[in-house]
Coordinates of C-alpha atoms and ligand atoms in Angstrom, one line a residue:
M1 CA -2.7 19.1 5.5
T2 CA -3.0 19.3 1.7
D3 CA -2.4 22.9 0.7
A4 CA 1.4 22.6 0.9
F5 CA 1.3 20.0 -1.9
L6 CA -0.8 22.0 -4.4
T7 CA 2.3 23.5 -6.1
D8 CA 4.3 20.3 -6.1
P9 CA 4.3 18.2 -9.3
L10 CA 3.9 15.2 -7.1
G11 CA 1.4 16.8 -4.8
E12 CA -1.9 15.1 -4.0
L13 CA -3.7 14.3 -7.2
L14 CA -7.1 15.3 -6.2
P15 CA -7.8 18.5 -4.2
P16 CA -9.7 18.2 -1.0
L17 CA -13.5 18.6 -1.3
T18 CA -14.8 22.0 -0.3
T19 CA -17.5 22.0 2.4
Q20 CA -20.1 22.8 -0.2
E21 CA -19.0 19.9 -2.4
A22 CA -18.9 17.5 0.5
L23 CA -22.5 18.5 1.5
V24 CA -23.8 18.1 -2.0
E25 CA -22.1 14.8 -2.5
S26 CA -23.1 13.4 0.9
N27 CA -26.7 14.3 0.2
R28 CA -26.7 12.2 -3.0
C29 CA -26.1 9.1 -1.0
L30 CA -29.2 6.9 -0.8
N31 CA -28.2 5.6 2.7
C32 CA -28.8 2.0 1.4
Y33 CA -30.0 -0.7 3.7
D34 CA -27.4 -3.5 3.8
A35 CA -25.2 -1.2 1.8
P36 CA -23.1 -2.9 -0.9
C37 CA -20.3 -0.2 -0.4
T38 CA -19.8 -1.4 3.2
H39 CA -19.7 -5.1 2.1
A40 CA -17.1 -4.1 -0.6
C41 CA -14.8 -2.4 1.9
P42 CA -12.3 -4.9 3.3
T43 CA -12.5 -3.2 6.7
H44 CA -16.3 -2.9 6.4
I45 CA -16.5 0.8 7.2
D46 CA -20.2 1.7 7.7
V47 CA -20.2 4.0 4.7
P48 CA -23.8 5.3 4.7
R49 CA -23.4 6.1 8.4
F50 CA -20.2 8.2 8.0
I51 CA -21.7 9.9 4.9
K52 CA -24.9 10.7 6.7
K53 CA -22.9 12.4 9.4
I54 CA -21.2 14.6 6.9
S55 CA -24.5 15.6 5.4
T56 CA -25.6 16.8 8.9
G57 CA -22.4 18.6 9.5
N58 CA -21.2 16.2 12.2
L59 CA -17.7 15.8 10.8
I60 CA -16.1 14.5 14.0
G61 CA -18.9 11.9 14.4
S62 CA -18.2 10.9 10.8
A63 CA -14.5 10.4 11.5
A64 CA -15.4 8.4 14.6
A65 CA -17.6 6.1 12.4
I66 CA -14.7 5.6 10.0
L67 CA -12.2 4.9 12.8
E68 CA -14.5 2.4 14.4
S69 CA -13.6 0.0 11.5
N70 CA -10.3 1.4 10.3
L71 CA -7.8 3.2 12.4
L72 CA -5.9 4.2 9.2
G73 CA -8.9 5.9 7.6
A74 CA -6.9 8.9 6.4
T75 CA -4.4 6.7 4.6
C76 CA -7.1 4.4 3.1
S77 CA -9.2 7.3 1.9
R78 CA -6.2 8.2 -0.3
V79 CA -4.6 4.9 -1.4
C80 CA -7.6 2.5 -1.6
P81 CA -8.5 1.5 -5.1
V82 CA -12.1 2.7 -4.5
Q83 CA -13.1 2.1 -8.1
E84 CA -12.5 -1.6 -7.4
L85 CA -14.0 -1.6 -3.9
C86 CA -16.7 0.7 -2.3
E87 CA -17.3 3.1 -5.2
G88 CA -17.3 0.1 -7.6
A89 CA -20.1 -1.4 -5.6
C90 CA -22.2 1.8 -5.1
V91 CA -25.7 1.4 -6.4
L92 CA -25.4 4.7 -8.2
Q93 CA -22.5 3.3 -10.3
H94 CA -24.6 2.4 -13.3
E95 CA -27.5 4.8 -13.3
H96 CA -25.7 8.0 -12.5
R97 CA -22.2 8.1 -11.0
P98 CA -21.0 6.5 -7.8
I99 CA -20.7 8.5 -4.6
T100 CA -17.1 9.7 -4.3
I101 CA -16.7 7.7 -1.0
G102 CA -12.9 8.0 -0.9
R103 CA -12.9 11.8 -1.1
L104 CA -15.7 12.0 1.5
Q105 CA -13.8 9.8 3.8
R106 CA -10.7 12.0 3.3
F107 CA -12.9 15.1 4.0
A108 CA -14.1 13.7 7.3
M109 CA -10.6 12.5 8.4
D110 CA -9.0 15.9 7.4
A111 CA -11.7 17.7 9.4
A112 CA -10.8 15.6 12.5
A113 CA -7.1 16.2 11.9
S114 CA -7.7 20.0 11.6
A115 CA -9.6 19.9 14.9
G116 CA -6.8 18.0 16.5
V117 CA -8.9 15.1 17.5
F118 CA -8.8 11.4 17.0
P119 CA -12.3 10.2 18.0
V120 CA -11.8 6.7 19.2
K121 CA -13.6 4.9 22.1
M122 CA -11.1 3.5 24.6
S123 CA -11.6 0.5 26.9
S124 CA -9.6 -1.0 29.7
V125 CA -10.6 -4.7 29.4
G126 CA -7.2 -5.8 28.0
K127 CA -4.4 -6.5 30.5
G128 CA -0.9 -7.3 29.2
K129 CA 2.0 -6.2 27.0
I130 CA 2.1 -6.8 23.3
A131 CA 5.0 -6.4 20.9
V132 CA 4.3 -5.5 17.3
V133 CA 7.2 -5.9 14.9
G134 CA 6.9 -3.6 11.9
A135 CA 5.2 -0.2 11.8
G136 CA 3.5 -0.6 8.4
P137 CA -0.3 -0.6 8.0
A138 CA -0.8 -4.1 9.4
G139 CA 1.4 -3.4 12.5
L140 CA -0.1 0.0 13.2
S141 CA -3.6 -1.2 12.8
C142 CA -3.0 -4.1 15.2
A143 CA -1.2 -1.9 17.7
G144 CA -4.0 0.7 17.6
E145 CA -6.8 -1.8 18.1
L146 CA -5.0 -3.4 21.0
A147 CA -4.2 -0.1 22.6
K148 CA -7.9 0.8 22.3
L149 CA -8.7 -2.4 24.3
G150 CA -6.3 -1.2 27.1
Y151 CA -3.1 -3.2 26.2
E152 CA 0.3 -1.8 26.6
V153 CA 1.6 -1.9 23.0
T154 CA 5.1 -1.3 21.7
V155 CA 5.8 -1.2 18.0
L156 CA 9.4 -2.1 17.0
E157 CA 10.4 -0.7 13.6
K158 CA 13.7 -1.2 11.8
R159 CA 13.5 2.0 9.8
D160 CA 13.9 5.6 11.0
L161 CA 10.3 6.5 10.3
P162 CA 7.2 4.5 11.0
G163 CA 4.4 4.0 8.4
G164 CA 6.0 1.3 6.2
L165 CA 5.0 1.7 2.5
S166 CA 2.7 4.6 3.4
T167 CA 5.7 6.7 4.4
Y168 CA 8.3 5.4 2.1
G169 CA 6.8 3.4 -0.8
I170 CA 3.6 5.1 -2.1
I171 CA 4.0 8.1 -4.4
T172 CA 3.3 11.4 -2.7
L173 CA 0.6 12.1 -5.3
R174 CA -1.4 9.3 -3.7
E175 CA -0.3 9.7 -0.1
P176 CA 2.1 12.4 1.3
K177 CA 4.3 10.9 4.0
E178 CA 2.9 13.5 6.4
I179 CA -0.4 11.7 6.4
A180 CA 1.1 8.4 7.4
L181 CA 3.2 10.1 10.1
Y182 CA 0.2 12.0 11.4
E183 CA -1.7 8.7 11.8
V184 CA 1.2 7.3 13.8
E185 CA 1.1 10.4 16.0
M186 CA -2.6 9.8 16.6
L187 CA -2.0 6.2 17.5
S188 CA 0.6 7.3 20.0
R189 CA -2.2 9.3 21.7
L190 CA -3.9 6.0 22.2
G191 CA -0.8 4.8 24.1
V192 CA 1.0 3.0 21.3
K193 CA 4.8 3.4 21.7
V194 CA 7.0 3.2 18.6
E195 CA 10.7 2.4 18.8
S196 CA 12.7 2.8 15.6
G197 CA 16.0 1.2 14.6
R198 CA 14.8 -2.2 16.0
E199 CA 15.3 -5.0 13.6
L200 CA 14.3 -8.6 14.1
G201 CA 17.3 -10.8 13.8
C202 CA 19.7 -7.9 14.6
S203 CA 18.8 -5.8 17.6
L204 CA 15.7 -7.9 18.3
S205 CA 15.4 -11.5 19.2
L206 CA 12.0 -13.2 18.7
T207 CA 12.7 -15.5 21.6
E208 CA 13.3 -12.5 23.9
L209 CA 10.1 -10.9 22.7
Q210 CA 8.2 -14.1 23.4
K211 CA 9.6 -14.0 27.0
S212 CA 9.0 -10.3 27.6
Y213 CA 5.5 -9.9 26.1
D214 CA 2.2 -11.6 26.3
A215 CA 1.9 -11.8 22.6
V216 CA 3.9 -10.8 19.5
F217 CA 2.5 -9.7 16.2
L218 CA 4.8 -9.9 13.2
A219 CA 4.0 -7.4 10.4
L220 CA 7.3 -7.8 8.6
G221 CA 6.1 -6.8 5.1
L222 CA 8.2 -8.0 2.2
E223 CA 11.7 -7.5 1.1
A224 CA 13.8 -6.0 -1.8
S225 CA 13.0 -6.5 -5.5
P226 CA 14.3 -9.8 -6.9
N227 CA 17.2 -9.8 -9.4
L228 CA 16.4 -9.9 -13.1
G229 CA 19.7 -11.8 -13.6
I230 CA 20.7 -9.8 -16.7
P231 CA 24.1 -8.3 -17.7
G232 CA 24.4 -4.7 -16.5
E233 CA 21.8 -5.2 -13.7
E234 CA 24.0 -3.2 -11.3
H235 CA 23.1 -0.1 -13.3
I236 CA 19.3 -0.5 -12.7
L237 CA 17.7 1.5 -9.9
D238 CA 15.3 -0.1 -7.5
G239 CA 11.7 1.0 -7.8
L240 CA 10.9 1.3 -4.1
D241 CA 14.1 3.2 -3.5
Y242 CA 13.1 5.5 -6.4
V243 CA 9.7 6.2 -4.7
E244 CA 11.4 6.7 -1.4
R245 CA 13.8 9.2 -2.7
S246 CA 10.9 11.2 -4.2
K247 CA 9.2 11.3 -0.8
I248 CA 12.2 11.7 1.6
R249 CA 15.2 12.9 -0.5
R250 CA 13.7 14.5 -3.6
S251 CA 17.0 16.1 -4.7
E252 CA 18.4 12.5 -5.1
V253 CA 15.8 11.4 -7.7
E254 CA 17.7 10.6 -10.9
L255 CA 16.0 11.6 -14.1
G256 CA 16.8 10.9 -17.8
N257 CA 16.1 11.9 -21.3
H258 CA 14.4 8.5 -21.7
V259 CA 13.6 6.4 -18.7
A260 CA 12.6 2.7 -18.9
V261 CA 10.5 1.3 -16.0
I262 CA 10.5 -2.5 -15.8
G263 CA 7.3 -4.0 -14.4
A264 CA 3.6 -3.1 -14.6
G265 CA 2.3 -3.1 -11.0
N266 CA 1.5 -0.1 -8.7
T267 CA 5.1 0.7 -7.9
A268 CA 6.0 0.7 -11.6
I269 CA 3.2 3.2 -12.2
D270 CA 4.4 5.3 -9.3
C271 CA 8.0 5.2 -10.7
A272 CA 6.9 6.2 -14.2
T273 CA 4.8 9.0 -12.8
I274 CA 7.7 10.3 -10.7
A275 CA 10.2 10.1 -13.6
K276 CA 7.7 11.9 -15.9
R277 CA 6.4 14.5 -13.6
L278 CA 9.8 15.5 -12.3
G279 CA 11.1 16.2 -15.8
S280 CA 12.2 13.2 -17.7
N281 CA 11.5 13.7 -21.4
R282 CA 10.2 10.2 -22.2
V283 CA 9.2 7.3 -20.0
T284 CA 8.5 3.8 -21.2
V285 CA 7.1 1.0 -19.2
V286 CA 8.5 -2.4 -20.3
Y287 CA 6.4 -5.4 -19.4
R288 CA 6.7 -9.0 -20.6
R289 CA 3.0 -9.7 -20.7
T290 CA 0.2 -7.4 -22.0
D291 CA -2.1 -4.8 -20.6
K292 CA -4.6 -7.5 -19.7
E293 CA -2.2 -9.2 -17.3
M294 CA -0.6 -6.1 -15.7
T295 CA -1.2 -5.9 -12.0
A296 CA -1.7 -2.1 -11.8
Y297 CA -5.4 -1.2 -11.5
P298 CA -7.2 -0.2 -14.7
H299 CA -7.7 3.4 -13.5
E300 CA -3.9 3.7 -12.9
Y301 CA -3.2 2.4 -16.4
E302 CA -5.5 5.1 -17.8
F303 CA -3.9 7.7 -15.5
I304 CA -0.4 6.9 -16.6
K305 CA -1.3 6.9 -20.3
A306 CA -2.8 10.3 -19.9
E307 CA 0.5 11.4 -18.3
G308 CA 2.2 10.6 -21.6
V309 CA 4.0 7.4 -20.5
E310 CA 4.6 4.9 -23.3
F311 CA 4.3 1.1 -23.0
R312 CA 6.3 -1.7 -24.6
F313 CA 4.3 -4.9 -23.9
L314 CA 5.5 -8.4 -24.6
S315 CA 9.0 -7.2 -24.0
Q316 CA 11.5 -8.6 -21.6
P317 CA 14.8 -6.8 -20.8
S318 CA 17.8 -9.0 -21.6
R319 CA 20.8 -6.6 -21.1
V320 CA 21.6 -3.1 -19.9
L321 CA 23.9 -1.4 -22.4
V322 CA 26.6 0.8 -20.6
E323 CA 29.3 3.0 -22.0
A324 CA 31.8 4.7 -19.7
G325 CA 29.7 3.9 -16.7
K326 CA 26.5 5.4 -18.2
V327 CA 23.4 3.6 -19.3
T328 CA 23.0 4.0 -23.1
G329 CA 20.2 1.5 -23.8
L330 CA 18.1 -1.4 -22.6
E331 CA 18.2 -4.5 -24.8
C332 CA 14.9 -6.4 -24.8
V333 CA 13.5 -9.5 -26.4
L334 CA 10.0 -9.9 -27.7
M335 CA 7.8 -12.4 -25.9
Q336 CA 4.8 -14.5 -26.8
L337 CA 2.2 -15.8 -24.3
G338 CA 1.5 -19.5 -24.0
A339 CA -0.1 -21.9 -21.6
R340 CA -1.4 -20.6 -18.2
D341 CA 0.6 -21.1 -15.0
S342 CA -0.8 -22.2 -11.6
S343 CA -2.0 -18.6 -10.9
D344 CA -3.9 -18.7 -14.3
R345 CA -1.6 -16.2 -15.9
P346 CA -0.2 -16.9 -19.4
I347 CA 3.5 -17.9 -19.4
P348 CA 5.6 -15.6 -21.6
T349 CA 8.3 -17.2 -23.7
R350 CA 11.0 -15.5 -25.7
I351 CA 10.8 -15.2 -29.5
S352 CA 14.4 -16.0 -30.6
G353 CA 16.1 -13.4 -32.7
S354 CA 13.6 -10.7 -31.8
E355 CA 16.1 -8.5 -29.7
F356 CA 15.7 -4.8 -30.0
V357 CA 17.2 -1.8 -28.1
L358 CA 15.4 1.0 -26.3
D359 CA 17.5 4.1 -26.4
V360 CA 17.1 4.8 -22.7
D361 CA 19.6 6.5 -20.3
L362 CA 18.0 5.4 -17.0
V363 CA 16.4 2.1 -16.0
V364 CA 14.3 1.5 -12.9
K365 CA 12.9 -1.9 -12.0
A366 CA 9.7 -2.4 -10.0
I367 CA 9.0 -6.1 -10.4
G368 CA 7.6 -7.0 -7.0
Q369 CA 9.3 -7.8 -3.7
E370 CA 10.9 -11.0 -2.4
K371 CA 9.0 -13.0 0.3
P372 CA 10.1 -12.7 3.9
S373 CA 13.5 -14.4 4.3
L374 CA 13.7 -14.4 8.1
A375 CA 11.1 -17.1 8.6
K376 CA 13.5 -20.1 8.5
S377 CA 16.0 -18.6 11.0
L378 CA 13.2 -17.7 13.3
G379 CA 11.7 -21.2 13.2
L380 CA 8.5 -20.0 11.5
E381 CA 6.6 -22.3 9.2
T382 CA 5.9 -20.9 5.7
E383 CA 3.4 -21.5 3.0
R384 CA 4.5 -20.7 -0.6
G385 CA 7.3 -18.6 0.9
Y386 CA 5.0 -16.4 3.1
L387 CA 4.6 -16.8 6.9
K388 CA 2.0 -19.5 7.6
V389 CA -0.8 -18.5 9.9
N390 CA -4.1 -20.1 10.9
E391 CA -7.5 -18.4 10.7
D392 CA -6.6 -16.5 13.9
F393 CA -3.4 -15.2 12.4
Q394 CA -1.4 -17.4 14.7
T395 CA 1.9 -18.8 13.5
N396 CA 3.4 -22.2 14.6
L397 CA 5.3 -20.5 17.5
P398 CA 3.4 -20.0 20.8
G399 CA 2.1 -16.5 21.3
V400 CA 3.4 -15.3 17.9
F401 CA 0.9 -13.9 15.4
A402 CA 1.5 -12.5 11.9
G403 CA -0.4 -10.5 9.3
G404 CA -0.1 -8.1 6.3
D405 CA 1.9 -8.6 3.2
C406 CA 4.2 -11.2 4.9
V407 CA 1.3 -13.7 5.1
R408 CA -0.4 -12.5 1.8
H409 CA -0.9 -15.9 0.2
R410 CA -4.4 -15.4 1.7
G411 CA -5.6 -12.7 -0.8
A412 CA -4.6 -9.6 -2.8
A413 CA -1.9 -7.4 -1.2
S414 CA -3.1 -3.9 -0.5
T415 CA -2.9 -1.4 2.3
V416 CA -6.6 -1.9 3.3
M417 CA -6.2 -5.6 3.5
A418 CA -3.1 -5.2 5.7
V419 CA -5.2 -2.9 8.0
Q420 CA -7.9 -5.5 8.2
D421 CA -5.4 -8.2 9.0
G422 CA -4.1 -6.1 11.8
K423 CA -7.6 -5.5 13.1
L424 CA -8.6 -9.2 13.0
A425 CA -5.3 -10.3 14.5
A426 CA -5.8 -7.8 17.4
A427 CA -9.2 -9.3 18.1
A428 CA -7.7 -12.8 17.9
I429 CA -4.8 -11.9 20.3
H430 CA -7.4 -10.3 22.7
K431 CA -9.6 -13.4 22.6
K432 CA -6.6 -15.6 23.3
L433 CA -5.3 -13.6 26.2
V434 CA -8.7 -13.2 27.9
N435 CA -9.3 -16.9 27.6
A436 CA -5.8 -17.8 28.8
Ligands
LIG501 FE1 -24.6 5.5 -0.5 FE2 -23.7 4.3 -2.8 FE3 -23.3 3.2 -0.4 FE4 -25.8 3.3 -1.3 S1 -24.1 2.1 -2.2 S2 -25.1 3.7 0.8 S3 -25.7 5.2 -2.4 S4 -22.4 5.1 -1.1

């Protein structure tokens, strides 16, 4: 699955482990009792068990051990911030170097894919029909878990391709879209049906879904980037669209002599990487706080600095300069950090008279996504703008559950957390239906 990307500037960052490397690495694992790596994994994959199976050459058994806890094991092996999770918790972290758990997981999942198998135990205890709205990681995980239990599951997706951010919104260097689409194909082998072009509020009515299905799981994700509210904003490219073009319509990626990327989260890092690797001369990330507050992971910050991307911290864009329809600069103002807000982040305030201009010819913004806007029209209660669910992922509407980024006031947003939401929601839906 990976060779095709080796000559691509955005091809997968790390090559796959060779069989010899995987054997050596798997034999370094201490097979810890009550393993901290497993505790640190949001989906609680039995890490020592899958690694042990690699060391004995049982690669399909290893993939089966991963899939028991995480049906999107191939995606998570690539996009998980392992340094912050399993590998960060490995007992070999301090004395030597941690086991490369992510790469071993990818090795096992790639082996199963090459063999054309998706080793998952099926059951037929579940009786009923479930609708899942949204084919991102939360929706697919929930759909797959319910299909495993025997339910008839249909995933309704508004976009042409399933996979959500894994297909459209994560740079190819971390996850090629083919991996995400391959996982969907594997879930379809479990019986999951995916219908594209089905959008809630347009071609789909929640009330109709409630009538036609025994339960509904909403995995709506989030929406477009918010506006900056500055003059010339219409000349700024959207970060997620920029990543999507690089994955789906590469020839449409705009480059510049000097590109400004506004924001300092994972998508901003992806946009800066794309702009730089595809040929822009200079790329500068513009962020209104400092490197201590940026939401990108520390290893991503180190990565992007090594790529030659520059940073302008404590700088907030105030105007896009345009001449004859072309961007000629980004005016910014310097900021200073003050008291902390309710999320314990220092509030940036403008330093008057500190305006300066970056001589950029392309501006991309990646400043997060808006919260789900459909809630009100669907009669769903919200909490801080996200869909409100109880501990069983149940919304205020009967038979309607929700999970993933659209409920993510409950913890950090990430692919693996979305997968875990989907898994836990599937268990809650099953419990509810068998007790009905
Ligand atoms: Fe192996 Fe490290 Fe996990 Fe221990 S903590 S089981 S050494 S991967």
